[in-house]
Structures are given as structure tokens and as C-alpha cells.
PDB file of C-alpha atoms and ligand atoms in Angstrom:
ATOM      1  CA  MET A 210      -7.413 -23.390   6.316  1.00  0.00           C
ATOM      2  CA  ASN A 211      -8.711 -23.055   2.744  1.00  0.00           C
ATOM      3  CA  ASP A 212      -6.692 -23.694  -0.431  1.00  0.00           C
ATOM      4  CA  ALA A 213      -6.266 -20.013  -1.271  1.00  0.00           C
ATOM      5  CA  LEU A 214      -4.840 -19.340   2.187  1.00  0.00           C
ATOM      6  CA  ALA A 215      -2.464 -22.309   1.967  1.00  0.00           C
ATOM      7  CA  LEU A 216      -1.235 -21.053  -1.423  1.00  0.00           C
ATOM      8  CA  ALA A 217      -0.818 -17.524  -0.098  1.00  0.00           C
ATOM      9  CA  ASP A 218       1.025 -18.690   3.010  1.00  0.00           C
ATOM     10  CA  ALA A 219       3.594 -20.333   0.744  1.00  0.00           C
ATOM     11  CA  ARG A 220       4.391 -16.849  -0.653  1.00  0.00           C
ATOM     12  CA  ILE A 221       4.178 -14.962   2.647  1.00  0.00           C
ATOM     13  CA  PRO A 222       7.527 -14.504   4.444  1.00  0.00           C
ATOM     14  CA  PRO A 223       7.781 -17.182   7.183  1.00  0.00           C
ATOM     15  CA  ARG A 224       7.740 -14.621  10.005  1.00  0.00           C
ATOM     16  CA  PHE A 225       4.254 -13.454   8.989  1.00  0.00           C
ATOM     17  CA  ARG A 226       2.802 -16.748   7.733  1.00  0.00           C
ATOM     18  CA  GLY A 227       0.514 -17.152  10.718  1.00  0.00           C
ATOM     19  CA  ALA A 228      -0.211 -13.430  11.164  1.00  0.00           C
ATOM     20  CA  VAL A 229      -3.656 -12.554  12.438  1.00  0.00           C
ATOM     21  CA  ALA A 230      -4.982  -9.031  12.037  1.00  0.00           C
ATOM     22  CA  ASP A 231      -6.423  -8.068  15.414  1.00  0.00           C
ATOM     23  CA  HIS A 232      -6.318  -4.270  15.352  1.00  0.00           C
ATOM     24  CA  PRO A 233      -9.924  -2.997  15.221  1.00  0.00           C
ATOM     25  CA  ASP A 234      -9.235  -0.499  12.412  1.00  0.00           C
ATOM     26  CA  VAL A 235      -7.583  -3.248  10.364  1.00  0.00           C
ATOM     27  CA  THR A 236     -10.432  -5.722  10.869  1.00  0.00           C
ATOM     28  CA  ALA A 237     -12.880  -2.921   9.976  1.00  0.00           C
ATOM     29  CA  TRP A 238     -11.028  -2.468   6.667  1.00  0.00           C
ATOM     30  CA  VAL A 239     -11.108  -6.223   6.023  1.00  0.00           C
ATOM     31  CA  ASP A 240     -14.883  -6.223   6.614  1.00  0.00           C
ATOM     32  CA  ARG A 241     -15.363  -3.266   4.288  1.00  0.00           C
ATOM     33  CA  VAL A 242     -13.307  -4.831   1.461  1.00  0.00           C
ATOM     34  CA  SER A 243     -15.078  -8.178   1.938  1.00  0.00           C
ATOM     35  CA  VAL A 244     -18.429  -6.461   1.560  1.00  0.00           C
ATOM     36  CA  GLU A 245     -17.287  -4.637  -1.582  1.00  0.00           C
ATOM     37  CA  ALA A 246     -15.875  -7.815  -3.116  1.00  0.00           C
ATOM     38  CA  THR A 247     -17.776  -8.712  -6.247  1.00  0.00           C
ATOM     39  CA  ARG A 248     -18.688 -12.094  -7.593  1.00  0.00           C
ATOM     40  CA  GLY A 249     -15.909 -13.254  -9.921  1.00  0.00           C
ATOM     41  CA  PRO A 250     -15.634 -16.111 -12.410  1.00  0.00           C
ATOM     42  CA  GLY A 251     -17.085 -19.356 -11.108  1.00  0.00           C
ATOM     43  CA  GLY A 252     -19.127 -17.546  -8.501  1.00  0.00           C
ATOM     44  CA  ARG A 253     -16.109 -16.900  -6.326  1.00  0.00           C
ATOM     45  CA  LEU A 254     -15.582 -13.668  -4.469  1.00  0.00           C
ATOM     46  CA  GLY A 255     -12.977 -11.401  -6.040  1.00  0.00           C
ATOM     47  CA  VAL A 256     -11.907  -7.907  -5.118  1.00  0.00           C
ATOM     48  CA  ALA A 257     -12.564  -5.363  -7.819  1.00  0.00           C
ATOM     49  CA  THR A 258     -12.403  -1.978  -6.143  1.00  0.00           C
ATOM     50  CA  GLY A 259     -12.342  -0.854  -2.550  1.00  0.00           C
ATOM     51  CA  PRO A 260     -10.785   1.420   0.020  1.00  0.00           C
ATOM     52  CA  SER A 261      -7.121   1.294   0.907  1.00  0.00           C
ATOM     53  CA  LEU A 262      -5.615   1.197   4.387  1.00  0.00           C
ATOM     54  CA  LEU A 263      -2.706   3.170   5.821  1.00  0.00           C
ATOM     55  CA  ILE A 264      -1.152   1.413   8.795  1.00  0.00           C
ATOM     56  CA  ALA A 265       1.091   3.861  10.633  1.00  0.00           C
ATOM     57  CA  GLY A 266       3.153   3.573  13.790  1.00  0.00           C
ATOM     58  CA  PRO A 267       6.675   3.447  15.200  1.00  0.00           C
ATOM     59  CA  THR A 268       9.200   0.682  14.568  1.00  0.00           C
ATOM     60  CA  GLY A 269       8.195  -2.755  15.763  1.00  0.00           C
ATOM     61  CA  THR A 270       4.569  -2.008  16.623  1.00  0.00           C
ATOM     62  CA  GLY A 271       3.288  -4.695  14.230  1.00  0.00           C
ATOM     63  CA  LYS A 272       2.447  -2.875  10.990  1.00  0.00           C
ATOM     64  CA  THR A 273       3.755  -5.553   8.640  1.00  0.00           C
ATOM     65  CA  HIS A 274       2.111  -8.213  10.835  1.00  0.00           C
ATOM     66  CA  GLN A 275      -1.257  -6.443  10.538  1.00  0.00           C
ATOM     67  CA  ALA A 276      -0.843  -6.027   6.759  1.00  0.00           C
ATOM     68  CA  TYR A 277      -0.208  -9.725   6.119  1.00  0.00           C
ATOM     69  CA  GLY A 278      -2.860 -10.578   8.703  1.00  0.00           C
ATOM     70  CA  ALA A 279      -5.380  -8.484   6.745  1.00  0.00           C
ATOM     71  CA  LEU A 280      -4.480 -10.285   3.516  1.00  0.00           C
ATOM     72  CA  ARG A 281      -4.905 -13.658   5.255  1.00  0.00           C
ATOM     73  CA  SER A 282      -8.267 -12.603   6.719  1.00  0.00           C
ATOM     74  CA  LEU A 283      -9.583 -11.728   3.261  1.00  0.00           C
ATOM     75  CA  LEU A 284      -8.499 -15.092   1.883  1.00  0.00           C
ATOM     76  CA  LEU A 285      -9.963 -16.868   4.893  1.00  0.00           C
ATOM     77  CA  ALA A 286     -13.274 -15.073   4.251  1.00  0.00           C
ATOM     78  CA  GLY A 287     -13.278 -16.590   0.767  1.00  0.00           C
ATOM     79  CA  VAL A 288     -12.353 -13.414  -1.102  1.00  0.00           C
ATOM     80  CA  ARG A 289     -10.338 -14.523  -4.102  1.00  0.00           C
ATOM     81  CA  LEU A 290      -7.685 -12.051  -5.147  1.00  0.00           C
ATOM     82  CA  GLY A 291      -4.326 -11.746  -6.815  1.00  0.00           C
ATOM     83  CA  TRP A 292      -1.843  -9.964  -4.614  1.00  0.00           C
ATOM     84  CA  GLN A 293       1.726  -8.728  -4.446  1.00  0.00           C
ATOM     85  CA  ALA A 294       3.731  -7.503  -1.483  1.00  0.00           C
ATOM     86  CA  THR A 295       6.851  -5.367  -1.539  1.00  0.00           C
ATOM     87  CA  THR A 296       8.648  -2.794   0.527  1.00  0.00           C
ATOM     88  CA  ALA A 297       9.006   0.628  -1.038  1.00  0.00           C
ATOM     89  CA  ALA A 298      12.807   0.238  -0.912  1.00  0.00           C
ATOM     90  CA  ASP A 299      12.727  -3.124  -2.750  1.00  0.00           C
ATOM     91  CA  LEU A 300      10.320  -1.712  -5.284  1.00  0.00           C
ATOM     92  CA  HIS A 301      12.580   1.242  -6.017  1.00  0.00           C
ATOM     93  CA  ALA A 302      15.581  -1.074  -6.365  1.00  0.00           C
ATOM     94  CA  SER A 303      13.753  -3.403  -8.756  1.00  0.00           C
ATOM     95  CA  LEU A 304      12.487  -0.528 -10.894  1.00  0.00           C
ATOM     96  CA  ARG A 305      15.791   1.259 -11.315  1.00  0.00           C
ATOM     97  CA  PRO A 306      16.287   1.497 -15.075  1.00  0.00           C
ATOM     98  CA  ARG A 307      18.889  -0.971 -16.303  1.00  0.00           C
ATOM     99  CA  ALA A 308      19.715  -2.675 -19.561  1.00  0.00           C
ATOM    100  CA  GLY A 309      17.735  -5.805 -20.365  1.00  0.00           C
ATOM    101  CA  HIS A 310      14.934  -5.167 -17.833  1.00  0.00           C
ATOM    102  CA  ASP A 311      11.450  -4.012 -18.719  1.00  0.00           C
ATOM    103  CA  THR A 312      11.081  -1.807 -15.658  1.00  0.00           C
ATOM    104  CA  GLU A 313       8.048   0.015 -17.109  1.00  0.00           C
ATOM    105  CA  GLY A 314       6.332  -3.357 -17.539  1.00  0.00           C
ATOM    106  CA  GLU A 315       7.212  -4.287 -13.976  1.00  0.00           C
ATOM    107  CA  LEU A 316       5.754  -1.015 -12.676  1.00  0.00           C
ATOM    108  CA  ARG A 317       2.548  -1.678 -14.637  1.00  0.00           C
ATOM    109  CA  ARG A 318       2.337  -5.210 -13.212  1.00  0.00           C
ATOM    110  CA  ILE A 319       2.682  -3.957  -9.627  1.00  0.00           C
ATOM    111  CA  ALA A 320       0.368  -0.975 -10.203  1.00  0.00           C
ATOM    112  CA  ARG A 321      -2.399  -3.221 -11.587  1.00  0.00           C
ATOM    113  CA  THR A 322      -2.193  -6.017  -9.038  1.00  0.00           C
ATOM    114  CA  PRO A 323      -5.644  -6.440  -7.427  1.00  0.00           C
ATOM    115  CA  LEU A 324      -4.361  -6.143  -3.846  1.00  0.00           C
ATOM    116  CA  LEU A 325      -0.972  -4.611  -3.086  1.00  0.00           C
ATOM    117  CA  ILE A 326       0.931  -4.500   0.173  1.00  0.00           C
ATOM    118  CA  LEU A 327       3.333  -1.549  -0.031  1.00  0.00           C
ATOM    119  CA  ASP A 328       5.390  -1.797   3.128  1.00  0.00           C
ATOM    120  CA  ASP A 329       7.577   0.932   4.655  1.00  0.00           C
ATOM    121  CA  LEU A 330       6.342   3.828   2.598  1.00  0.00           C
ATOM    122  CA  GLY A 331       8.585   6.862   3.128  1.00  0.00           C
ATOM    123  CA  ALA A 332      11.277   4.912   5.007  1.00  0.00           C
ATOM    124  CA  ALA A 333      13.955   5.192   2.320  1.00  0.00           C
ATOM    125  CA  LYS A 334      15.746   8.450   1.613  1.00  0.00           C
ATOM    126  CA  PRO A 335      13.545  10.191  -0.950  1.00  0.00           C
ATOM    127  CA  SER A 336      14.791  11.508  -4.247  1.00  0.00           C
ATOM    128  CA  GLU A 337      12.963  13.125  -7.132  1.00  0.00           C
ATOM    129  CA  TRP A 338      13.046   9.779  -8.916  1.00  0.00           C
ATOM    130  CA  THR A 339      11.562   7.750  -6.006  1.00  0.00           C
ATOM    131  CA  GLU A 340       8.913  10.410  -5.457  1.00  0.00           C
ATOM    132  CA  GLU A 341       7.876  10.308  -9.113  1.00  0.00           C
ATOM    133  CA  LEU A 342       7.752   6.517  -9.113  1.00  0.00           C
ATOM    134  CA  THR A 343       5.752   6.377  -5.874  1.00  0.00           C
ATOM    135  CA  TYR A 344       3.451   9.035  -7.276  1.00  0.00           C
ATOM    136  CA  ARG A 345       2.796   7.035 -10.458  1.00  0.00           C
ATOM    137  CA  LEU A 346       2.059   3.903  -8.445  1.00  0.00           C
ATOM    138  CA  VAL A 347      -0.187   5.625  -5.900  1.00  0.00           C
ATOM    139  CA  ASN A 348      -1.952   7.603  -8.617  1.00  0.00           C
ATOM    140  CA  HIS A 349      -2.753   4.480 -10.630  1.00  0.00           C
ATOM    141  CA  ARG A 350      -4.198   2.778  -7.585  1.00  0.00           C
ATOM    142  CA  TYR A 351      -6.046   5.953  -6.627  1.00  0.00           C
ATOM    143  CA  GLU A 352      -7.625   6.374 -10.064  1.00  0.00           C
ATOM    144  CA  HIS A 353      -8.622   2.727 -10.335  1.00  0.00           C
ATOM    145  CA  LEU A 354      -9.820   2.407  -6.724  1.00  0.00           C
ATOM    146  CA  LEU A 355      -7.520  -0.556  -6.180  1.00  0.00           C
ATOM    147  CA  PRO A 356      -7.212  -1.660  -2.547  1.00  0.00           C
ATOM    148  CA  THR A 357      -3.706  -1.146  -1.187  1.00  0.00           C
ATOM    149  CA  LEU A 358      -2.284  -1.833   2.252  1.00  0.00           C
ATOM    150  CA  PHE A 359       0.302   0.859   2.953  1.00  0.00           C
ATOM    151  CA  THR A 360       2.473   0.815   6.033  1.00  0.00           C
ATOM    152  CA  THR A 361       4.644   3.679   7.226  1.00  0.00           C
ATOM    153  CA  ASN A 362       6.862   4.622  10.126  1.00  0.00           C
ATOM    154  CA  LEU A 363       6.176   8.278   9.479  1.00  0.00           C
ATOM    155  CA  PRO A 364       3.993  10.140  11.956  1.00  0.00           C
ATOM    156  CA  ILE A 365       0.896  11.307  10.047  1.00  0.00           C
ATOM    157  CA  ALA A 366       2.018  14.937  10.437  1.00  0.00           C
ATOM    158  CA  ARG A 367       5.317  14.209   8.646  1.00  0.00           C
ATOM    159  CA  ILE A 368       3.884  12.326   5.681  1.00  0.00           C
ATOM    160  CA  ARG A 369       3.370  15.454   3.598  1.00  0.00           C
ATOM    161  CA  GLU A 370       6.908  16.791   3.985  1.00  0.00           C
ATOM    162  CA  THR A 371       8.400  13.374   3.186  1.00  0.00           C
ATOM    163  CA  LEU A 372       6.165  12.122   0.374  1.00  0.00           C
ATOM    164  CA  GLY A 373       5.099  15.448  -1.094  1.00  0.00           C
ATOM    165  CA  ASP A 374       1.732  17.063  -1.600  1.00  0.00           C
ATOM    166  CA  ARG A 375       0.404  15.059  -4.552  1.00  0.00           C
ATOM    167  CA  ILE A 376       0.935  11.645  -2.928  1.00  0.00           C
ATOM    168  CA  THR A 377      -0.267  12.811   0.492  1.00  0.00           C
ATOM    169  CA  SER A 378      -3.434  14.329  -0.935  1.00  0.00           C
ATOM    170  CA  ARG A 379      -4.329  11.092  -2.720  1.00  0.00           C
ATOM    171  CA  LEU A 380      -3.548   8.983   0.353  1.00  0.00           C
ATOM    172  CA  ALA A 381      -5.821  11.221   2.429  1.00  0.00           C
ATOM    173  CA  GLU A 382      -8.753  10.517   0.125  1.00  0.00           C
ATOM    174  CA  MET A 383      -8.147   6.855  -0.651  1.00  0.00           C
ATOM    175  CA  THR A 384      -7.128   5.389   2.721  1.00  0.00           C
ATOM    176  CA  GLN A 385      -8.714   4.447   5.963  1.00  0.00           C
ATOM    177  CA  ARG A 386      -6.251   4.682   8.871  1.00  0.00           C
ATOM    178  CA  ALA A 387      -4.971   2.298  11.501  1.00  0.00           C
ATOM    179  CA  ILE A 388      -2.560   3.928  13.949  1.00  0.00           C
ATOM    180  CA  LEU A 389      -0.502   1.450  15.969  1.00  0.00           C
ATOM    181  CA  ASP A 390       1.294   2.359  19.157  1.00  0.00           C
ATOM    182  CA  GLY A 391       2.976   0.696  22.088  1.00  0.00           C
ATOM    183  CA  PRO A 392       6.487  -0.638  22.559  1.00  0.00           C
ATOM    184  CA  ASP A 393       8.760  -2.188  19.947  1.00  0.00           C
ATOM    185  CA  ARG A 394       7.538  -5.791  20.032  1.00  0.00           C
ATOM    186  CA  ARG A 395      10.934  -7.039  18.883  1.00  0.00           C
ATOM    187  CA  ARG A 396      12.453  -5.855  22.162  1.00  0.00           C
ATOM    188  CA  THR A 397       9.676  -6.902  24.510  1.00  0.00           C
ATOM    189  CA  THR A 398       9.019 -10.496  23.465  1.00  0.00           C
TER     190      THR A 398
HETATM  191  N1  LIG B 223      -0.347  -8.831  16.966  1.00  0.00           N
HETATM  192  C1  LIG B 223       0.802  -9.502  17.068  1.00  0.00           C
HETATM  193  N2  LIG B 223       0.852 -10.695  17.689  1.00  0.00           N
HETATM  194  C2  LIG B 223       1.999 -11.372  17.812  1.00  0.00           C
HETATM  195  N3  LIG B 223       3.188 -10.952  17.323  1.00  0.00           N
HETATM  196  C3  LIG B 223       3.210  -9.778  16.700  1.00  0.00           C
HETATM  197  C4  LIG B 223       2.025  -8.996  16.535  1.00  0.00           C
HETATM  198  N4  LIG B 223       2.348  -7.867  15.869  1.00  0.00           N
HETATM  199  C5  LIG B 223       3.668  -7.951  15.624  1.00  0.00           C
HETATM  200  N5  LIG B 223       4.191  -9.088  16.118  1.00  0.00           N
HETATM  201  C6  LIG B 223       5.609  -9.481  16.054  1.00  0.00           C
HETATM  202  O1  LIG B 223       6.374  -8.353  16.464  1.00  0.00           O
HETATM  203  C7  LIG B 223       7.517  -8.181  15.636  1.00  0.00           C
HETATM  204  C8  LIG B 223       7.461  -6.819  14.942  1.00  0.00           C
HETATM  205  O2  LIG B 223       6.329  -6.775  14.086  1.00  0.00           O
HETATM  206  P1  LIG B 223       6.371  -6.078  12.641  1.00  0.00           P
HETATM  207  O3  LIG B 223       7.588  -6.527  11.894  1.00  0.00           O
HETATM  208  O4  LIG B 223       5.059  -6.269  12.015  1.00  0.00           O
HETATM  209  O5  LIG B 223       6.563  -4.528  13.070  1.00  0.00           O
HETATM  210  P2  LIG B 223       6.591  -3.231  12.136  1.00  0.00           P
HETATM  211  O6  LIG B 223       5.708  -2.216  12.778  1.00  0.00           O
HETATM  212  O7  LIG B 223       6.290  -3.613  10.738  1.00  0.00           O
HETATM  213  O8  LIG B 223       8.114  -2.752  12.286  1.00  0.00           O
HETATM  214  P3  LIG B 223       8.988  -1.858  11.260  1.00  0.00           P
HETATM  215  O9  LIG B 223       8.477  -0.456  11.365  1.00  0.00           O
HETATM  216  O10 LIG B 223      10.399  -1.960  11.793  1.00  0.00           O
HETATM  217  O11 LIG B 223       8.832  -2.456   9.897  1.00  0.00           O
HETATM  218  C9  LIG B 223       7.511  -9.353  14.668  1.00  0.00           C
HETATM  219  O12 LIG B 223       8.289 -10.400  15.215  1.00  0.00           O
HETATM  220  C10 LIG B 223       6.059  -9.761  14.624  1.00  0.00           C
HETATM  221  O13 LIG B 223       5.915 -11.123  14.274  1.00  0.00           O
HETATM  222 MG1  LIG B 224       7.403  -3.603   9.007  1.00  0.00          MG
END
């Protein structure tokens, strides 16, 4: 294990600390981002721009596992990158306008993070406000070609009706896909 991976594992939720990405479409994305990684300060590999990945599938098929596994694979390959991980529901809660909190600054910080895991996209009940916020986040990452690992429980065909046209159109252009299937692993292990 390298230092970057040990540091990252300290921030990864314990359940996913040892996660290994083994889905072929996820490892293909890792390879693609590794290749696009540019030399950063000190000759280290850092991600600048790259494709995003949409990991879709029913509950318990391992989407969050694959997302953290992909992050760990990049670090293991020596790609040096700042990262943040959040669920869409937690993000919406933390960005709800309230006195004494710079929620615009927080949105900017998340939007600009070099690699973002945005888990459970479309799982929470949508409102105009959550759609606008998700749009601003996705649009920033779309315009700046920032690699993002999205996961969603939504079947691909239902993404448009849940997230709206503008978000869905951008996701279609910016993401590679990994579709997971099989049983709910929580019930079978
Ligand atoms: N490839 C794998 N190898 C071993 N364990 C796995 C693997 N994928 C998932 N798991 C385990 O299966 C359980 C469910 O995985 P995970 O939480 O990633 O599912 P999910 O698709 O994100 O579910 P949800 O849609 O409810 O968020 C977890 O305990 C996880 O550690
Ligand atoms: Mg999950």
C-alpha cells in the first residue's frame, strides 16, 4: 500500500476501506483516467481532466463498493488527486441555505474538487431546488471535464424523468457507463 492510499483509506468509510473495483467497465474507466492523468508538481501523476463514470444498478449490487474501489485503484496506480465523496442527499442537506453558513462556497468547493464521488444520484425525492443544485454541480463538472463517479439506483430509462433533460443530456455526453446487476449482496452474504 502506498502513502496516498493509506491516507485515503483513513477518509473512506470503514465498510469500503478495502474495496476493490473488479467490474470490467469500472476498471476500463480507471485505465482511461490513469492514461489521461498529467504530470503534476514534483513529477507526480495528477488528474486534470478526464471522463466520468455512471455506475447504475439496483439496491445492493455494489455500486458504492465499485466507486470507492475505483478511487483506490487510481491511488494505487500512483495517480495523485484530491477527492471528495458524498451522497446526493447529504450534499443537498449540507447546501440548504442557513444563517452563518457559506453554502455557495461549499458548492464551489465540491464542484471544483479534482475527483468527486457523487453517490445515490436521483435517490432522494426531487424538488426544483435539488434539481437546480444538481444541475449547477453537474454542469460545472461537465464544462471543466472533471472526472466524477456517479452512482444511481435509477434504471437508465428513468434517469431523464427523474433528473430532468439538462442533467441527463450532460450525463449522456460526459459519462462512461457501468451497469451492475445480480442479487442484493446485503441479503446473500
Ligand atoms: N465486489 C464486491 N466484493 C465484495 N463485497 C462487495 C462487492 N460489492 C459489494 N460488496 C458488498 O455488498 C454490500 C452492498 O454493496 P454496496 O453498498 O456497494 O451496494 P450499492 O449498490 O451501493 O447499494 P445501494 O443502492 O443500496 O446504495 C456491501 O456490504 C459491500 O461491501
Ligand atoms: Mg450505495
